[in-house]
Coordinates of C-alpha atoms in Angstrom, one line a residue:
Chain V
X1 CA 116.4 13.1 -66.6
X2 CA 116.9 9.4 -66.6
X3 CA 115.1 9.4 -63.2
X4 CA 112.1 11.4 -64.6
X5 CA 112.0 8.5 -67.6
X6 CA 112.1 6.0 -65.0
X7 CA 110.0 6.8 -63.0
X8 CA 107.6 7.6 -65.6
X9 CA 107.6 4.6 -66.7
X10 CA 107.3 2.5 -63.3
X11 CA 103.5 4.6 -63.1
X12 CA 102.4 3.3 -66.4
X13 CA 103.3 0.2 -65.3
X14 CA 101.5 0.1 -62.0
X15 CA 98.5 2.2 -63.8
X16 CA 97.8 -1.0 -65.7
X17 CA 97.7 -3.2 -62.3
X18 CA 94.8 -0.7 -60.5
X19 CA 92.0 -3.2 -61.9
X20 CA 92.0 -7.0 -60.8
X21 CA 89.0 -9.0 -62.4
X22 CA 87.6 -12.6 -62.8
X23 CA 87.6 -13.2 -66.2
X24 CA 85.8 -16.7 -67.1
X25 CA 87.4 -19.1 -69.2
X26 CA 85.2 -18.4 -72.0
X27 CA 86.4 -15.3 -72.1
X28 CA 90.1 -15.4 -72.6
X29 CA 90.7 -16.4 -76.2
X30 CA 93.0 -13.4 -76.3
X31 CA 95.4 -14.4 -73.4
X32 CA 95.7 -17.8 -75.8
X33 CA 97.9 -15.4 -78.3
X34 CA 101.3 -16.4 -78.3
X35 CA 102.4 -12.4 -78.0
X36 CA 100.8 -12.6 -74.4
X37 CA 102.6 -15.5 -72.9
X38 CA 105.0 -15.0 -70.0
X39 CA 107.7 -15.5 -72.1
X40 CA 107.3 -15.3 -75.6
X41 CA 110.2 -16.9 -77.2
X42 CA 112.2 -18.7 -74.2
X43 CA 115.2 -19.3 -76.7
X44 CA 115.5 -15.6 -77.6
X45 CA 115.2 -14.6 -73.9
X46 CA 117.9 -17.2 -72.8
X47 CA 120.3 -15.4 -75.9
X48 CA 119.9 -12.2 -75.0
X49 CA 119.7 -13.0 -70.9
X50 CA 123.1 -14.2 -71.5
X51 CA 124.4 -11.0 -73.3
X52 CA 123.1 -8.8 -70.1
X53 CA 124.4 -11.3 -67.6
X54 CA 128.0 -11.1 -69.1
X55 CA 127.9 -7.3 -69.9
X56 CA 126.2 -6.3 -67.1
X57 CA 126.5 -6.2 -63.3
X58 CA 122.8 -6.8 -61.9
X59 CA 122.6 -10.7 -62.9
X60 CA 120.8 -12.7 -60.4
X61 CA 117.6 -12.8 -58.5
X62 CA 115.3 -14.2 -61.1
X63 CA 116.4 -17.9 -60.7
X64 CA 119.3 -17.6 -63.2
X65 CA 122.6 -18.6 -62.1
X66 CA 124.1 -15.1 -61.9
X67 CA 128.0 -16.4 -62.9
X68 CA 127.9 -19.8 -62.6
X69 CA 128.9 -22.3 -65.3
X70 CA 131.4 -19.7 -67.4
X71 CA 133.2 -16.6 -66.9
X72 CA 130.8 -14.4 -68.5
X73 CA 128.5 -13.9 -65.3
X74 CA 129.0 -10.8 -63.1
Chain Y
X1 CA 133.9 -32.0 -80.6
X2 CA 132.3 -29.2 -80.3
X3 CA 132.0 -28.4 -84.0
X4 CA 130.7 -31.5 -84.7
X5 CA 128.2 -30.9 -82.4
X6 CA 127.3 -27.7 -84.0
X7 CA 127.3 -29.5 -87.6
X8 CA 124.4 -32.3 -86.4
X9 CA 123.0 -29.8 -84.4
X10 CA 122.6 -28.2 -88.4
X11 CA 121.7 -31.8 -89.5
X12 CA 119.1 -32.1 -86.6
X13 CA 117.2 -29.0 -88.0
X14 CA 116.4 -30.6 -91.3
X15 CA 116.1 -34.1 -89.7
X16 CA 113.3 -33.3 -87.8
X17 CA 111.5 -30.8 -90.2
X18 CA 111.2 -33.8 -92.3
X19 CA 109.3 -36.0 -89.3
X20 CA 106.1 -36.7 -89.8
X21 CA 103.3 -34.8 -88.7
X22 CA 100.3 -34.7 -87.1
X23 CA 98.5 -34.3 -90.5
X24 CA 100.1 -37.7 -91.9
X25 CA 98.9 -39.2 -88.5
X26 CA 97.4 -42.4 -90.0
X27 CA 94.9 -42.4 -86.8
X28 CA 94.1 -39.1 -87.7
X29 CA 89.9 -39.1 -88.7
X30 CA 89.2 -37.7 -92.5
X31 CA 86.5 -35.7 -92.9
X32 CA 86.6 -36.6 -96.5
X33 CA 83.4 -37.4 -97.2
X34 CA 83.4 -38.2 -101.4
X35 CA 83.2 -41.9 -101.6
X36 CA 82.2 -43.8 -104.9
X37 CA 80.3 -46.0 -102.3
X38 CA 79.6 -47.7 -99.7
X39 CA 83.3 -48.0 -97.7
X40 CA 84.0 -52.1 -97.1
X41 CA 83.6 -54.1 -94.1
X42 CA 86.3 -53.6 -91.6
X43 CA 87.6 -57.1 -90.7
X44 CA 88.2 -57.8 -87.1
X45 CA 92.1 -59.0 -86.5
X46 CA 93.3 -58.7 -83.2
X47 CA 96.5 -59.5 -83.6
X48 CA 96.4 -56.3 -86.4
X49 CA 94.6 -54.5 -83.6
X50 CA 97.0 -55.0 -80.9
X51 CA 99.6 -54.0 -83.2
X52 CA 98.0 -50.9 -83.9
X53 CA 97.6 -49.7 -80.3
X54 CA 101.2 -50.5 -79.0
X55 CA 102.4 -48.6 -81.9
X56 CA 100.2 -45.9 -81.4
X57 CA 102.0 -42.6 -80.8
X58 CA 99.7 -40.9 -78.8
X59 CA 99.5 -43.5 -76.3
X60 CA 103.8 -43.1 -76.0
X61 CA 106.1 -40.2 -75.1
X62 CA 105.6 -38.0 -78.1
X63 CA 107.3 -34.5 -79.3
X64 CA 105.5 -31.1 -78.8
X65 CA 108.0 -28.8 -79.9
X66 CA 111.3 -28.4 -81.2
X67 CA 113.6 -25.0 -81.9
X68 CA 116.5 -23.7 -82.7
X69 CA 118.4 -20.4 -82.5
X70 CA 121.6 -19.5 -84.2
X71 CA 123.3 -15.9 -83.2
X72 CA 126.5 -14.0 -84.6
X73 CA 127.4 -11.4 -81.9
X74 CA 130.1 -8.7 -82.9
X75 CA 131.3 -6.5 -80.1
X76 CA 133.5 -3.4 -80.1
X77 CA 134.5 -1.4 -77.3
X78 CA 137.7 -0.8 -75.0
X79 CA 138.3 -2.1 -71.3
X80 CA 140.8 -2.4 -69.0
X81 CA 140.7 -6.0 -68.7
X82 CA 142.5 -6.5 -72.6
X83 CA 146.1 -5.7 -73.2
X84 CA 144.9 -6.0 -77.1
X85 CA 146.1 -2.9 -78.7
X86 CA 145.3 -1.2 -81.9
X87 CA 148.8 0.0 -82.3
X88 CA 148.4 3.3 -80.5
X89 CA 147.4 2.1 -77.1
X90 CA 146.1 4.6 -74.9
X91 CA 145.9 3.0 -71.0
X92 CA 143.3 5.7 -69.3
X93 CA 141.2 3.9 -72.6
X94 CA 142.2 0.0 -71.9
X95 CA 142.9 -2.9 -74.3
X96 CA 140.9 -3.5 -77.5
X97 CA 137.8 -5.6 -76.7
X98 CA 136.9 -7.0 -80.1
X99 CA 135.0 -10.2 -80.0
X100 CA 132.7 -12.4 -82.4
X101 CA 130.5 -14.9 -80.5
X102 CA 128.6 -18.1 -82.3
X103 CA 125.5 -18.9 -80.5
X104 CA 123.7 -22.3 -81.2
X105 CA 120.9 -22.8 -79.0
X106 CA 118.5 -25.4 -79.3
X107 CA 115.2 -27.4 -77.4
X108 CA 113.1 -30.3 -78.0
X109 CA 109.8 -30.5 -76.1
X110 CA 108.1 -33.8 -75.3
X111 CA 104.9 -35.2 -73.4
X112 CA 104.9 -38.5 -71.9
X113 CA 101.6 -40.5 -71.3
X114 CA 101.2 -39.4 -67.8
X115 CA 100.8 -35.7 -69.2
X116 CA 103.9 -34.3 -67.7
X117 CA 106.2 -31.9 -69.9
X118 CA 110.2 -32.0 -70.6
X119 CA 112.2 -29.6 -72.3
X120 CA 115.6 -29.9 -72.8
X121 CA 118.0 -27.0 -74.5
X122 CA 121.6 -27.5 -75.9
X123 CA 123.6 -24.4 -75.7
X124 CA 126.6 -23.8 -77.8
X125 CA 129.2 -20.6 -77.6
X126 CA 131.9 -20.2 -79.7
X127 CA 133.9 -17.2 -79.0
X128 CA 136.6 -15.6 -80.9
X129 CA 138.8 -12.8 -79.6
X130 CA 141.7 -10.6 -80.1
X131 CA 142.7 -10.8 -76.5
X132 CA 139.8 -10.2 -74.4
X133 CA 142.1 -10.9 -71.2
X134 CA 145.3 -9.6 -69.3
X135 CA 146.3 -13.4 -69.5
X136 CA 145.7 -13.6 -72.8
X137 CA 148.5 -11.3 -74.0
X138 CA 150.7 -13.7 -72.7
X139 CA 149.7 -17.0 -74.0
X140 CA 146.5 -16.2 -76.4
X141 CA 144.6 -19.5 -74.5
X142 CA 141.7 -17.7 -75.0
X143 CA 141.7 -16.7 -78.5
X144 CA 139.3 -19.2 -79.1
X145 CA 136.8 -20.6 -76.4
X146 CA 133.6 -22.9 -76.7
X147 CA 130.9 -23.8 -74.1
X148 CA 128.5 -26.6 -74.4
X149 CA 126.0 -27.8 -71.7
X150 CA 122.2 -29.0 -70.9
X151 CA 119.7 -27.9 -69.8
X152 CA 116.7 -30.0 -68.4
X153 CA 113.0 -28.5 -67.3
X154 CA 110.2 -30.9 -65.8
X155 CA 106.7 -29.6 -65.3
X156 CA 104.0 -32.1 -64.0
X157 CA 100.2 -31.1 -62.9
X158 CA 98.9 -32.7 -60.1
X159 CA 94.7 -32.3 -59.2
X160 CA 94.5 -29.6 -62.0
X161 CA 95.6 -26.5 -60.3
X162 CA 98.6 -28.0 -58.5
X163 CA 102.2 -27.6 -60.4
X164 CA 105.4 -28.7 -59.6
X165 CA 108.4 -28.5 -61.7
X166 CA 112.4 -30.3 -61.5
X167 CA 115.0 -28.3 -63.1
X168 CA 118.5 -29.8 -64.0
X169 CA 121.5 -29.2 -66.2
X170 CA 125.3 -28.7 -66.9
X171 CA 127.7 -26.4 -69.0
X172 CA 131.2 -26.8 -69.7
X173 CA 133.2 -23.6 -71.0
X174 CA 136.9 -24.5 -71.1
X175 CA 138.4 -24.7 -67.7
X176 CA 134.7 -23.6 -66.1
X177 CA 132.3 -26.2 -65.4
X178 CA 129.3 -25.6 -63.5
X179 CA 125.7 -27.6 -62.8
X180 CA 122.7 -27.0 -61.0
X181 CA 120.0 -28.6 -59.5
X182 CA 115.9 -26.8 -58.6
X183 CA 112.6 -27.1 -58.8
X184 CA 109.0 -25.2 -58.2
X185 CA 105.8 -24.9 -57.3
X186 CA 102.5 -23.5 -58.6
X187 CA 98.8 -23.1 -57.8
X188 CA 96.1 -21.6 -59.8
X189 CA 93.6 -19.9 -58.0
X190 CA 90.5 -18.1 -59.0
X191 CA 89.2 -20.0 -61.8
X192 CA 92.7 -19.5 -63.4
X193 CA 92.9 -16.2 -63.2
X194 CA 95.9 -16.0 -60.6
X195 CA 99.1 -18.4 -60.6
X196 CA 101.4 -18.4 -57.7
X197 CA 104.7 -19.9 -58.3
X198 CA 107.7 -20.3 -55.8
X199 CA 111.6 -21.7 -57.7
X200 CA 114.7 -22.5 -56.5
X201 CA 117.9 -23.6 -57.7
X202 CA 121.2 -24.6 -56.4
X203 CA 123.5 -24.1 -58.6
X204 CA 127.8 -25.5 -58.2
X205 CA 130.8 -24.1 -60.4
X206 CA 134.1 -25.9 -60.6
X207 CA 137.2 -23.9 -62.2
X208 CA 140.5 -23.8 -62.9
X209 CA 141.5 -20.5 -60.4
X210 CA 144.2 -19.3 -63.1
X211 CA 145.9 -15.8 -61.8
X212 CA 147.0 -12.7 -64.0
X213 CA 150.4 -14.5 -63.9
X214 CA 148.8 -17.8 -65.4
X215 CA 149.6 -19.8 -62.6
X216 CA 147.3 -22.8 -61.6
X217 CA 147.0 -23.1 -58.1
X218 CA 144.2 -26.0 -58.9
X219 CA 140.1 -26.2 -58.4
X220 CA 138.3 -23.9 -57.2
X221 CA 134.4 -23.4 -56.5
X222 CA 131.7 -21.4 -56.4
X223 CA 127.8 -21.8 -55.0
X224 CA 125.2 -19.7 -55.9
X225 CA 121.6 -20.9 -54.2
X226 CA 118.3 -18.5 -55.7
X227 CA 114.9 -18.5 -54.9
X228 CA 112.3 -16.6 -56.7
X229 CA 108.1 -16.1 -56.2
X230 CA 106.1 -14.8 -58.8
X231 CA 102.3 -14.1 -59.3
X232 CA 100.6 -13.8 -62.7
X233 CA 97.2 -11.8 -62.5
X234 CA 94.7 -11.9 -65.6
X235 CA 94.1 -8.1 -65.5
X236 CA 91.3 -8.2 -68.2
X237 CA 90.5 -10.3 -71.0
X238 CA 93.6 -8.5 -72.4
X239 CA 95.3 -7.2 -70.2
X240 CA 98.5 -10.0 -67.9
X241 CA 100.4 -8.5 -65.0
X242 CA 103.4 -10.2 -64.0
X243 CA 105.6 -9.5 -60.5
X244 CA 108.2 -11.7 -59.5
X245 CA 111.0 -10.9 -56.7
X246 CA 114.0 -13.2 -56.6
X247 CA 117.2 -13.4 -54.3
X248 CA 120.3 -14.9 -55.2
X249 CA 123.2 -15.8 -52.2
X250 CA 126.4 -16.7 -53.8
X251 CA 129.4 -18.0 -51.4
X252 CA 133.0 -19.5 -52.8
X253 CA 135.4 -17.9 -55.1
X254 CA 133.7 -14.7 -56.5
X255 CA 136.4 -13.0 -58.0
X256 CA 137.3 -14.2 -61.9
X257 CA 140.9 -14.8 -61.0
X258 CA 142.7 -14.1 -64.2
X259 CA 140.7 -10.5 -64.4
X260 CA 143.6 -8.0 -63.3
X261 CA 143.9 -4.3 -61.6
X262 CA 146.9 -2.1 -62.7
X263 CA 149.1 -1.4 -60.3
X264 CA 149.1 2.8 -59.3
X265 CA 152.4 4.4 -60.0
X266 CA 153.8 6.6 -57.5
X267 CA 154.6 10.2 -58.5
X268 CA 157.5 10.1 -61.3
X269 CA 158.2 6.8 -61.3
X270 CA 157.2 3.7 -63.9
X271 CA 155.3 0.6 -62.9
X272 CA 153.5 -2.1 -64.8
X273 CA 152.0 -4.5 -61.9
X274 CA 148.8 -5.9 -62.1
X275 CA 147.3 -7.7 -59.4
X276 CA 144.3 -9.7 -59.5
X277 CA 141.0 -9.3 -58.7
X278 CA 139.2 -9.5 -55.1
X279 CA 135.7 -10.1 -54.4
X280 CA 134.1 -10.3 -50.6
X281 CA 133.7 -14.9 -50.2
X282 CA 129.9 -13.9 -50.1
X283 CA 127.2 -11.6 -52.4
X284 CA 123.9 -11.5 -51.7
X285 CA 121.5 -10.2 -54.8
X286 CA 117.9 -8.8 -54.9
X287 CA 115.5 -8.2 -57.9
X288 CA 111.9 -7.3 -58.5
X289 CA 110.5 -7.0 -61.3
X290 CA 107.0 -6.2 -63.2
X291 CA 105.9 -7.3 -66.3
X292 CA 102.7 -5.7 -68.0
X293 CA 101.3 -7.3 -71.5
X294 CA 98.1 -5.8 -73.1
X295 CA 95.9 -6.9 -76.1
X296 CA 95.6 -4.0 -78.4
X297 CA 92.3 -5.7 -80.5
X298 CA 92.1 -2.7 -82.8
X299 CA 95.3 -3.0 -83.9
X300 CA 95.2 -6.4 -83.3
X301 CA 98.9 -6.0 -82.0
X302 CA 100.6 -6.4 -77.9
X303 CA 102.7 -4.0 -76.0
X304 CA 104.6 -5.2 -72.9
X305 CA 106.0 -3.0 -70.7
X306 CA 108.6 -4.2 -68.1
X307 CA 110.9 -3.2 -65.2
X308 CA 113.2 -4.5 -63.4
X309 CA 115.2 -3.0 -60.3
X310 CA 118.2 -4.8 -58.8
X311 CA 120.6 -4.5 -56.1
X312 CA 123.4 -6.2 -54.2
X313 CA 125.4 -6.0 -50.8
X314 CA 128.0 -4.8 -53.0
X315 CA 126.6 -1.4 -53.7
X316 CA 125.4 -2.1 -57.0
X317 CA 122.1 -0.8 -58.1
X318 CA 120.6 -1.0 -61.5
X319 CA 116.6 0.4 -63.2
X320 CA 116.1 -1.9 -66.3
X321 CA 113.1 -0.9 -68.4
X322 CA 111.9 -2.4 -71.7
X323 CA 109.1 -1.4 -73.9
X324 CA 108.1 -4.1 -76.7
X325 CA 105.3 -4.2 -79.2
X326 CA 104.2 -7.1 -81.6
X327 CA 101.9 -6.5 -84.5
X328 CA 100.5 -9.5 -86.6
X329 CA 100.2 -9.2 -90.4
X330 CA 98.5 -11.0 -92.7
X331 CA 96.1 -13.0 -90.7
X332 CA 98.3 -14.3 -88.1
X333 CA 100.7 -15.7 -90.5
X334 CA 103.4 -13.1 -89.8
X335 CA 104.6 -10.9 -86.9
X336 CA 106.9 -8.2 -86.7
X337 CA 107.9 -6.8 -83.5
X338 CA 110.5 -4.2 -82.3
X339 CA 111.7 -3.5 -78.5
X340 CA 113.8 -0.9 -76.6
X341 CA 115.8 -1.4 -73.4
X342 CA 117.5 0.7 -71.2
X343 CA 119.1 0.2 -68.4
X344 CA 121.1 1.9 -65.6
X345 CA 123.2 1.0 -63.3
X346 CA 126.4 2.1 -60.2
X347 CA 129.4 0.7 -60.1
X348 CA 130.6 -2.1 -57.9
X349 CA 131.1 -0.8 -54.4
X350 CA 135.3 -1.4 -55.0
X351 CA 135.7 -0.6 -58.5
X352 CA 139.4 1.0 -59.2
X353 CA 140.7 1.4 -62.4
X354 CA 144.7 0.9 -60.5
X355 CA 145.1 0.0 -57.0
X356 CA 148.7 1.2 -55.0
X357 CA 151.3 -2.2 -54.0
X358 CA 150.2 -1.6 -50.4
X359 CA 146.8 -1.8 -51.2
X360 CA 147.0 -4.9 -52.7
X361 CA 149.2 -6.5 -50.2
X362 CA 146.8 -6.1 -47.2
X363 CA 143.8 -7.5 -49.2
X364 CA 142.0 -4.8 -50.3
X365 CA 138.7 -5.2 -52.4
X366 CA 139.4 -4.3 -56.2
X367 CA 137.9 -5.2 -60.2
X368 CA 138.5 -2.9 -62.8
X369 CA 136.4 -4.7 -64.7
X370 CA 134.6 -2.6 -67.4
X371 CA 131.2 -4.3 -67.1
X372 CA 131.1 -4.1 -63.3
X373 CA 131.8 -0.2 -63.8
X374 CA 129.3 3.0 -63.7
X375 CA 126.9 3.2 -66.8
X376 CA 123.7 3.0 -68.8
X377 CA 123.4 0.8 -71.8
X378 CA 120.2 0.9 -74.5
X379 CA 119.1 -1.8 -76.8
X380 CA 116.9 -2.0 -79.5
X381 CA 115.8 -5.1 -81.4
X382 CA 114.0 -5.8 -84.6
X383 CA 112.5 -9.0 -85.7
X384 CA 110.2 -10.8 -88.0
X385 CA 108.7 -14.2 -87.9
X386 CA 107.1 -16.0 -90.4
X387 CA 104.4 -19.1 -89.7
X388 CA 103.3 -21.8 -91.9
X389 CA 99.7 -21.5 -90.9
X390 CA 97.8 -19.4 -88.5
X391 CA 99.3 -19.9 -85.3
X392 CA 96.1 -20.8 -83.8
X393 CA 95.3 -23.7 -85.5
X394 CA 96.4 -26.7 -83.7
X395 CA 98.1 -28.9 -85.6
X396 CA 101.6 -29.4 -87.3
X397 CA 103.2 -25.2 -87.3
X398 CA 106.6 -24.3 -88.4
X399 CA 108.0 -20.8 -88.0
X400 CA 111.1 -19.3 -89.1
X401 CA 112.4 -15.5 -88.0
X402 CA 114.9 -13.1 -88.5
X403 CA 116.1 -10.7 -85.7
X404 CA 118.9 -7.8 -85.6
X405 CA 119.5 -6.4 -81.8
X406 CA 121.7 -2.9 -81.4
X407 CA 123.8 -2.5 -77.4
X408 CA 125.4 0.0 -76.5
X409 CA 127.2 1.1 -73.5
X410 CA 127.9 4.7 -72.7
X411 CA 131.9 3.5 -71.7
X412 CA 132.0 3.3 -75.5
X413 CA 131.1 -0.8 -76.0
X414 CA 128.2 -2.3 -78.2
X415 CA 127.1 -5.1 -79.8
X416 CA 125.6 -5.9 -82.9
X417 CA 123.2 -9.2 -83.2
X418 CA 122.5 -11.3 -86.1
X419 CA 120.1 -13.8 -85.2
X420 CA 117.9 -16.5 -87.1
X421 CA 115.7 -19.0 -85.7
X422 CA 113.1 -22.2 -86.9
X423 CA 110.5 -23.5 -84.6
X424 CA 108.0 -26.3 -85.4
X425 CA 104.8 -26.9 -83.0
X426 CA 104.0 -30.6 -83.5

């Protein structure tokens, strides 16, 4: 079941990267909105980063430190 | 010292709410155009002229940003690692893992004349616990531990579409200290439709290797070096994709050397060893992930969709999905938004909740540590934020929110998440 969801949801995801277009400048007023930056509150990502990192076992790869500094990192 | 820091770090909120702002930017130009007549004659002074310009703000290093983040984490839940009981201790459950965690997180943002941007961010942890480790029982060193450290990020643009960026910083968490040292690249390409971007960091932890027993045997250290690419695609005039891959290689002392592994009884007979924890001297890490953010303009709300798959040389594999929507109220002065998050993921390839004495003596792999074990976790969050003007105006904007996040793990731990922040655009 939870591979069903998953995968599921990895199509949707992919579904939304079929169409690749050149959109000029004066055209993207709405990738301006804060809700579509690459990170949308880089305090509240590093917070709850940190809870998955010491909770979790897949930190790493994504250029944080994956256990260094404290021993909350796995 | 570190609860002084957190009181200015309070002080510092209010300090620099009350900073001037662009609006009462004396250079600023009025558009007020009711005079009772004709304005006088501006008389030429140099010397007043001169002043003017070196005093100028916009011609120095000037603030962009500024931000803070306070969190109260409560977490509940059992694990092996605590020897914490709640008076009828049950071993196949482990030790009482209570916890409270104060998080203080701040960041300034600042451009300097040459255009380039620094942020720095202060962290600060202050955990409480009933007795989070097996050491702990013993000597309750933990029952209180703080971390503090910095956090420095660099980004300069050369010829336009050219980007590089330094990264830098420090934390120190009791007997843990660790810094790090990276930097990137990044091109746009196709009229800005497409940014590259390669990272790296190098990251260096020094600690105090403490064993179940709470002996000292001195320093020890850990490496961890990580490169990451990414590409971010304008899909549509609403529509971002984001994919990034990373790999982490991590060489040094892996193991946390005061987590322990209960000894396995034989038949009939009573044992309470532990022995400590053994990791492989290397760990190599993998992670892609893919990021989808799309414009909803009849709603005037954005969903992002994101998944991220991970694995390791130490047979851990992990799916991590989140689904998050934003929907803006009252003419872009407010946003609420809510978020779910699962995530899945195997155990550690030597994961043993006891391990036999002849096991131990010949070196065998081992943790029993609970968040290194077999399960799926789910999240959800719920938060509002509040602006002082519509977000889109330039100019001086302060925002304040208000954010509860649920975890929960299906070994029976979870976290609640009290959270408040203030952020101020200058």
């Amino acid at each position: 079941m939870r591979a069903l969801f998953l995968c599921g949801f990895v199509a949707t995801l992919l579904s939304g990267l079929g169409g690749c277009v050149v959109v000029p400048a004066y055209d993207r007023g709405t990738l301006a909105d804060p809700t579509m930056a690459a990170t949308v509150d880089p305090l509240e990502a590093r917070s709850l980063g940190k809870l998955h990192r010491s909770r979790e076992a897949a930190a790493g790869g994504d250029g944080t430190s994956a256990g260094g500094g404290c021993a909350c990192g796995n | 010292m570190l609860r002084g820091l957190l009181f200015l770090s309070c002080a510092g909120i209010l300090m620099l709410d009350a900073l001037p702002s662009a609006a009462d930017d004396p250079y600023a130009a009025s558009d007020d155009t009711e005079t009772d007549g004709p304005a006088p004659a501006p008389v030429f002074d140099p010397a007043r002229d001169a002043a003017a310009d070196a005093e100028d703000p916009r011609e120095r290093v000037r603030p962009t940003f500024y931000a803070a983040r306070v969190g109260f984490f409560f977490q509940d839940g059992r694990g092996i690692q605590s020897q914490a009981t709640d008076g009828f201790a049950n071993p196949s459950l482990g030790g009482d893992e209570r916890l409270f965690v104060f998080q203080a997180l701040q960041a300034f943002g600042m451009r300097a004349r040459d255009g380039s941007r620094h942020t720095a961010t202060v962290p600060v942890d202050i955990l409480t616990a009933a007795s989070p480790d097996a050491l702990d029982a013993i000597s309750t060193a933990s029952r209180i531990n703080e971390s503090a450290g910095l956090q420095m990020n660099s980004a300069f643009e050369i010829r336009g579409d050219h980007h590089l960026r330094l990264d830098y910083g420090f934390n120190v968490e009791e007997t843990l200290r660790t810094g790090n040292l990276g930097g990137g690249y990044a091109i746009d390409l196709a009229q800005d439709n497409t940014t590259l971007a390669i990272n790296g960091l190098f990251i260096l932890d020094f600690f105090d290797g403490i064993t179940v027993h709470g002996f000292d045997p001195g320093v020890y250290k850990r490496r961890a070096a990580t490169v990451s690419g990414s590409i971010t695609q304008v899909l549509s005039p609403t529509t971002l994709g984001i994919v990034t891959y990373g790999m982490t290689h991590q060489w040094g002392i892996l193991q946390q050397t005061w987590n322990a592994t209960p000894e396995r009884c034989p038949v009939d007979q009573f044992c309470n060893g532990i022995f400590g924890e053994l990791f492989p001297s290397s760990r190599t890490r993998h992670a892609i992930s893919g990021e989808l953010a799309q414009h909803l303009r009849a709603l005037d709300g954005t969903l992002r969709l994101r998944y991220r798959y991970y694995q390791d040389d130490t047979d851990v594999r992990a799916h991590t999905a989140r689904v998050r929507y934003y929907q803006w109220l009252a003419g872009h002065r407010a946003w609420v938004s809510a978020f779910y998050r699962f995530h899945d993921q195997t155990a550690i390839g030597f994961w043993t909740p006891d391990l036999s004495r002849s096991d131990a003596d010949n070196g065998v792999l081992r943790s029993s540590d609970s968040d290194l074990a077999e399960f799926y976790a789910q999240e959800v969050g719920l938060s509002t934020r509040i602006f002082s003007r519509r977000r889109h105006v330039d100019g001086d904007v302060r925002s304040f929110e208000l954010a509860y996040v649920a975890y929960w793990r299906s070994t029976g731990m979870n976290v609640h998440i009290l959270s408040t922040a203030f952020e101020r655009q200058f």
